[in-house]
PDB file of C-alpha atoms in Angstrom:
ATOM      1  CA  MET A   1      22.505   3.807 -10.012  1.00  0.00           C
ATOM      2  CA  THR A   2      21.670   5.508 -13.303  1.00  0.00           C
ATOM      3  CA  ALA A   3      19.876   8.851 -13.311  1.00  0.00           C
ATOM      4  CA  HIS A   4      16.505   8.619 -14.995  1.00  0.00           C
ATOM      5  CA  GLN A   5      14.841  11.562 -16.698  1.00  0.00           C
ATOM      6  CA  ILE A   6      11.081  11.807 -17.203  1.00  0.00           C
ATOM      7  CA  GLU A   7      10.305  13.809 -20.345  1.00  0.00           C
ATOM      8  CA  VAL A   8       7.617  14.603 -22.862  1.00  0.00           C
ATOM      9  CA  PRO A   9       8.553  12.484 -25.911  1.00  0.00           C
ATOM     10  CA  CYS A  10       9.189  13.886 -29.355  1.00  0.00           C
ATOM     11  CA  PRO A  11       8.063  12.216 -32.605  1.00  0.00           C
ATOM     12  CA  ASP A  12      11.557  10.813 -33.180  1.00  0.00           C
ATOM     13  CA  ASP A  13      11.084   8.761 -29.982  1.00  0.00           C
ATOM     14  CA  ALA A  14       8.445   6.611 -31.703  1.00  0.00           C
ATOM     15  CA  ALA A  15      10.825   3.831 -32.814  1.00  0.00           C
ATOM     16  CA  PRO A  16      12.641   3.590 -29.440  1.00  0.00           C
ATOM     17  CA  VAL A  17       9.253   3.553 -27.672  1.00  0.00           C
ATOM     18  CA  GLY A  18       8.080   0.705 -29.912  1.00  0.00           C
ATOM     19  CA  ARG A  19      11.237  -1.309 -29.162  1.00  0.00           C
ATOM     20  CA  MET A  20      10.887  -0.650 -25.430  1.00  0.00           C
ATOM     21  CA  GLN A  21       7.223  -1.689 -25.502  1.00  0.00           C
ATOM     22  CA  LEU A  22       8.030  -5.032 -27.110  1.00  0.00           C
ATOM     23  CA  ARG A  23      10.910  -5.593 -24.697  1.00  0.00           C
ATOM     24  CA  ALA A  24       8.638  -4.784 -21.723  1.00  0.00           C
ATOM     25  CA  TRP A  25       6.056  -7.281 -22.950  1.00  0.00           C
ATOM     26  CA  LEU A  26       8.755  -9.958 -23.340  1.00  0.00           C
ATOM     27  CA  GLN A  27       9.927  -9.272 -19.774  1.00  0.00           C
ATOM     28  CA  THR A  28       6.468  -9.056 -18.189  1.00  0.00           C
ATOM     29  CA  TYR A  29       3.895 -11.257 -19.844  1.00  0.00           C
ATOM     30  CA  PRO A  30       5.230 -14.769 -20.553  1.00  0.00           C
ATOM     31  CA  ASN A  31       3.046 -17.127 -18.512  1.00  0.00           C
ATOM     32  CA  GLU A  32       2.930 -20.842 -19.099  1.00  0.00           C
ATOM     33  CA  GLY A  33      -0.439 -21.219 -17.351  1.00  0.00           C
ATOM     34  CA  ALA A  34      -2.033 -18.649 -19.646  1.00  0.00           C
ATOM     35  CA  GLY A  35      -0.321 -20.061 -22.725  1.00  0.00           C
ATOM     36  CA  ILE A  36       1.574 -16.824 -23.311  1.00  0.00           C
ATOM     37  CA  ASP A  37       5.093 -17.304 -24.607  1.00  0.00           C
ATOM     38  CA  GLU A  38       7.630 -15.297 -26.598  1.00  0.00           C
ATOM     39  CA  ALA A  39       6.189 -16.419 -29.934  1.00  0.00           C
ATOM     40  CA  TRP A  40       2.657 -15.317 -28.929  1.00  0.00           C
ATOM     41  CA  ILE A  41       3.934 -11.953 -27.696  1.00  0.00           C
ATOM     42  CA  ARG A  42       5.919 -11.355 -30.896  1.00  0.00           C
ATOM     43  CA  GLU A  43       2.852 -12.286 -32.963  1.00  0.00           C
ATOM     44  CA  HIS A  44       0.521  -9.929 -31.079  1.00  0.00           C
ATOM     45  CA  ARG A  45       2.829  -7.072 -29.960  1.00  0.00           C
ATOM     46  CA  GLY A  46       5.625  -7.330 -32.503  1.00  0.00           C
ATOM     47  CA  VAL A  47       3.799  -4.730 -34.586  1.00  0.00           C
ATOM     48  CA  SER A  48       5.163  -2.115 -32.192  1.00  0.00           C
ATOM     49  CA  VAL A  49       8.580  -2.385 -33.893  1.00  0.00           C
ATOM     50  CA  THR A  50       7.252  -2.377 -37.475  1.00  0.00           C
ATOM     51  CA  ALA A  51       6.773   0.695 -39.655  1.00  0.00           C
ATOM     52  CA  GLU A  52       3.040   0.562 -38.859  1.00  0.00           C
ATOM     53  CA  GLY A  53       3.566   0.388 -35.092  1.00  0.00           C
ATOM     54  CA  ILE A  54       6.170   3.138 -35.154  1.00  0.00           C
ATOM     55  CA  ALA A  55       3.801   5.325 -37.194  1.00  0.00           C
ATOM     56  CA  GLN A  56       1.063   4.733 -34.589  1.00  0.00           C
ATOM     57  CA  TRP A  57       3.400   5.774 -31.774  1.00  0.00           C
ATOM     58  CA  ARG A  58       4.540   8.830 -33.764  1.00  0.00           C
ATOM     59  CA  GLU A  59       0.907   9.861 -34.331  1.00  0.00           C
ATOM     60  CA  PHE A  60       0.035   9.440 -30.654  1.00  0.00           C
ATOM     61  CA  ILE A  61       3.085  11.436 -29.552  1.00  0.00           C
ATOM     62  CA  GLU A  62       2.283  14.222 -32.024  1.00  0.00           C
ATOM     63  CA  ASN A  63      -1.365  14.287 -30.918  1.00  0.00           C
ATOM     64  CA  ALA A  64      -0.348  14.387 -27.267  1.00  0.00           C
ATOM     65  CA  THR A  65       1.859  17.390 -28.032  1.00  0.00           C
ATOM     66  CA  ARG A  66      -1.022  19.167 -29.783  1.00  0.00           C
ATOM     67  CA  GLN A  67      -3.690  18.181 -27.222  1.00  0.00           C
ATOM     68  CA  PRO A  68      -1.977  18.032 -23.795  1.00  0.00           C
ATOM     69  CA  ASP A  69      -5.303  18.562 -22.016  1.00  0.00           C
ATOM     70  CA  VAL A  70      -6.702  15.360 -23.625  1.00  0.00           C
ATOM     71  CA  LEU A  71      -3.639  13.132 -24.088  1.00  0.00           C
ATOM     72  CA  PHE A  72      -0.766  12.470 -21.685  1.00  0.00           C
ATOM     73  CA  CYS A  73       2.551  10.885 -22.592  1.00  0.00           C
ATOM     74  CA  ARG A  74       5.880  10.742 -20.760  1.00  0.00           C
ATOM     75  CA  VAL A  75       8.957   8.645 -21.392  1.00  0.00           C
ATOM     76  CA  VAL A  76      11.709   7.641 -19.000  1.00  0.00           C
ATOM     77  CA  ARG A  77      15.256   7.928 -20.262  1.00  0.00           C
ATOM     78  CA  SER A  78      18.296   6.242 -18.815  1.00  0.00           C
ATOM     79  CA  ARG A  79      21.195   7.935 -20.544  1.00  0.00           C
ATOM     80  CA  ALA A  80      19.929   7.983 -24.152  1.00  0.00           C
ATOM     81  CA  GLU A  81      17.766   4.824 -23.904  1.00  0.00           C
ATOM     82  CA  ILE A  82      14.008   4.901 -23.314  1.00  0.00           C
ATOM     83  CA  VAL A  83      13.279   2.507 -20.445  1.00  0.00           C
ATOM     84  CA  GLY A  84       9.689   3.418 -19.642  1.00  0.00           C
ATOM     85  CA  ILE A  85       6.520   5.158 -20.720  1.00  0.00           C
ATOM     86  CA  LEU A  86       3.204   6.227 -19.274  1.00  0.00           C
ATOM     87  CA  CYS A  87       0.341   7.457 -21.445  1.00  0.00           C
ATOM     88  CA  GLY A  88      -3.256   8.382 -20.800  1.00  0.00           C
ATOM     89  CA  ARG A  89      -6.390   9.829 -22.312  1.00  0.00           C
ATOM     90  CA  ARG A  90      -9.100  12.077 -20.921  1.00  0.00           C
ATOM     91  CA  ASP A  91     -12.659  11.231 -22.021  1.00  0.00           C
ATOM     92  CA  GLU A  92     -15.665  10.866 -19.697  1.00  0.00           C
ATOM     93  CA  VAL A  93     -13.075   9.375 -17.331  1.00  0.00           C
ATOM     94  CA  VAL A  94      -9.293   9.340 -17.482  1.00  0.00           C
ATOM     95  CA  THR A  95      -7.819   6.138 -18.896  1.00  0.00           C
ATOM     96  CA  LEU A  96      -4.310   5.272 -17.805  1.00  0.00           C
ATOM     97  CA  GLY A  97      -2.262   3.221 -20.188  1.00  0.00           C
ATOM     98  CA  PRO A  98      -0.074   2.033 -21.431  1.00  0.00           C
ATOM     99  CA  MET A  99       2.468   2.127 -18.621  1.00  0.00           C
ATOM    100  CA  TYR A 100       5.685   0.156 -18.910  1.00  0.00           C
ATOM    101  CA  LEU A 101       8.989   0.205 -17.102  1.00  0.00           C
ATOM    102  CA  LEU A 102      11.726  -2.182 -18.125  1.00  0.00           C
ATOM    103  CA  ASN A 103      12.916  -4.487 -15.337  1.00  0.00           C
ATOM    104  CA  GLU A 104      16.188  -2.620 -14.903  1.00  0.00           C
ATOM    105  CA  ALA A 105      14.275   0.607 -14.198  1.00  0.00           C
ATOM    106  CA  GLN A 106      11.917  -0.872 -11.594  1.00  0.00           C
ATOM    107  CA  GLY A 107      12.313  -0.639  -7.836  1.00  0.00           C
ATOM    108  CA  GLN A 108      13.970   2.798  -7.950  1.00  0.00           C
ATOM    109  CA  GLY A 109      10.983   5.086  -7.448  1.00  0.00           C
ATOM    110  CA  ILE A 110      10.650   5.923 -11.140  1.00  0.00           C
ATOM    111  CA  GLY A 111       7.165   4.435 -11.434  1.00  0.00           C
ATOM    112  CA  GLY A 112       6.030   6.534  -8.492  1.00  0.00           C
ATOM    113  CA  ARG A 113       7.490   9.660 -10.091  1.00  0.00           C
ATOM    114  CA  LEU A 114       5.734   8.841 -13.375  1.00  0.00           C
ATOM    115  CA  MET A 115       2.459   8.217 -11.557  1.00  0.00           C
ATOM    116  CA  GLY A 116       2.844  11.515  -9.697  1.00  0.00           C
ATOM    117  CA  GLU A 117       3.097  13.369 -13.001  1.00  0.00           C
ATOM    118  CA  PHE A 118       0.103  11.479 -14.374  1.00  0.00           C
ATOM    119  CA  LEU A 119      -2.060  12.097 -11.305  1.00  0.00           C
ATOM    120  CA  GLY A 120      -1.134  15.792 -11.458  1.00  0.00           C
ATOM    121  CA  TRP A 121      -2.329  15.864 -15.074  1.00  0.00           C
ATOM    122  CA  ALA A 122      -5.498  13.857 -14.354  1.00  0.00           C
ATOM    123  CA  GLN A 123      -6.311  15.932 -11.255  1.00  0.00           C
ATOM    124  CA  ASP A 124      -9.442  14.715  -9.489  1.00  0.00           C
ATOM    125  CA  ALA A 125     -11.019  12.890 -12.430  1.00  0.00           C
ATOM    126  CA  PRO A 126     -12.136   9.303 -11.995  1.00  0.00           C
ATOM    127  CA  MET A 127      -9.645   6.929 -13.593  1.00  0.00           C
ATOM    128  CA  ARG A 128      -9.526   3.445 -15.012  1.00  0.00           C
ATOM    129  CA  LEU A 129      -7.001   1.044 -16.475  1.00  0.00           C
ATOM    130  CA  TRP A 130      -6.556  -2.562 -17.523  1.00  0.00           C
ATOM    131  CA  VAL A 131      -3.853  -4.685 -15.909  1.00  0.00           C
ATOM    132  CA  THR A 132      -2.954  -8.310 -16.540  1.00  0.00           C
ATOM    133  CA  ASP A 133      -4.398 -10.318 -13.682  1.00  0.00           C
ATOM    134  CA  TYR A 134      -1.176 -12.264 -13.015  1.00  0.00           C
ATOM    135  CA  ASN A 135       0.943  -9.098 -12.972  1.00  0.00           C
ATOM    136  CA  GLU A 136       0.767  -8.881  -9.188  1.00  0.00           C
ATOM    137  CA  ARG A 137       3.574  -6.335  -8.935  1.00  0.00           C
ATOM    138  CA  ALA A 138       1.668  -3.897 -11.164  1.00  0.00           C
ATOM    139  CA  ILE A 139      -1.596  -4.492  -9.266  1.00  0.00           C
ATOM    140  CA  ARG A 140       0.116  -3.701  -5.935  1.00  0.00           C
ATOM    141  CA  PHE A 141       1.698  -0.604  -7.516  1.00  0.00           C
ATOM    142  CA  TYR A 142      -1.665   0.727  -8.704  1.00  0.00           C
ATOM    143  CA  GLU A 143      -3.301  -0.069  -5.346  1.00  0.00           C
ATOM    144  CA  ARG A 144      -0.701   2.144  -3.625  1.00  0.00           C
ATOM    145  CA  PHE A 145      -2.089   5.020  -5.715  1.00  0.00           C
ATOM    146  CA  GLY A 146      -5.722   4.404  -4.779  1.00  0.00           C
ATOM    147  CA  PHE A 147      -6.799   2.085  -7.601  1.00  0.00           C
ATOM    148  CA  ARG A 148      -8.900  -0.965  -6.773  1.00  0.00           C
ATOM    149  CA  THR A 149      -9.734  -4.032  -8.830  1.00  0.00           C
ATOM    150  CA  THR A 150     -13.275  -4.500 -10.093  1.00  0.00           C
ATOM    151  CA  ASP A 151     -15.171  -7.570 -11.267  1.00  0.00           C
ATOM    152  CA  GLU A 152     -14.741  -6.492 -14.891  1.00  0.00           C
ATOM    153  CA  ARG A 153     -12.479  -8.831 -16.877  1.00  0.00           C
ATOM    154  CA  GLU A 154     -11.336  -9.190 -20.478  1.00  0.00           C
ATOM    155  CA  LEU A 155      -9.230 -11.599 -22.473  1.00  0.00           C
ATOM    156  CA  TRP A 156      -7.036  -9.512 -24.747  1.00  0.00           C
ATOM    157  CA  ARG A 157      -6.694 -11.291 -28.083  1.00  0.00           C
ATOM    158  CA  ASP A 158      -8.679 -14.163 -26.531  1.00  0.00           C
ATOM    159  CA  LYS A 159      -5.764 -15.074 -24.268  1.00  0.00           C
ATOM    160  CA  LEU A 160      -4.211 -12.403 -22.028  1.00  0.00           C
ATOM    161  CA  PRO A 161      -6.372 -12.168 -18.859  1.00  0.00           C
ATOM    162  CA  ASN A 162      -6.892  -8.561 -17.782  1.00  0.00           C
ATOM    163  CA  VAL A 163      -8.774  -7.026 -14.871  1.00  0.00           C
ATOM    164  CA  ARG A 164     -10.154  -3.497 -14.726  1.00  0.00           C
ATOM    165  CA  MET A 165      -8.896  -1.229 -11.951  1.00  0.00           C
ATOM    166  CA  VAL A 166     -10.522   2.094 -11.064  1.00  0.00           C
ATOM    167  CA  ARG A 167      -9.717   5.112  -8.960  1.00  0.00           C
ATOM    168  CA  GLU A 168     -12.698   7.199  -7.941  1.00  0.00           C
ATOM    169  CA  SER A 169     -12.689  10.967  -8.145  1.00  0.00           C
ATOM    170  CA  SER A 170     -11.775  12.627  -4.896  1.00  0.00           C
ATOM    171  CA  LEU A 171     -14.645  15.005  -5.683  1.00  0.00           C
ATOM    172  CA  SER A 172     -17.235  12.197  -5.898  1.00  0.00           C
ATOM    173  CA  ASP A 173     -17.874  12.428  -2.147  1.00  0.00           C
ATOM    174  CA  GLU A 174     -18.692  16.113  -2.522  1.00  0.00           C
ATOM    175  CA  ILE A 175     -21.269  15.737  -5.327  1.00  0.00           C
ATOM    176  CA  ILE A 176     -24.832  15.930  -4.052  1.00  0.00           C
TER     177      ILE A 176
END
């Protein structure tokens, strides 16, 4: 088993993060029933490995470094390779996402460690996320951390079926 390190990314991680994101999509989202194949994924997420996509990741990573109370970002390294990421944003609620772990990094407790860091950052704030409705493994994962599915749905790029999940504030019961 390879040791995995969870770290705050640096701007130079932008290109490896973009490559990992595309690879995660190619591993996770192909679905014949939804009409999602490799070509569709490369058309709609391939930007993550272009100069534009890398610049967007670099900007987010830099902003997260400057505003750690508003933006959260952690990467998972296996040796020198980035094999996962979890990001979030604090607005009126905390939004989790994106979160990706490559297949070879799953099932080893890394996702739980990442989520523990995220929940520590988010504290007791209410949270929300989007998850692809046929990604049952991810839905079960989020449910273990207190998220529940809602009736809210979206079709990302008119094709990828997503469902909203929420986690209520632990303080909401105390508000009068």
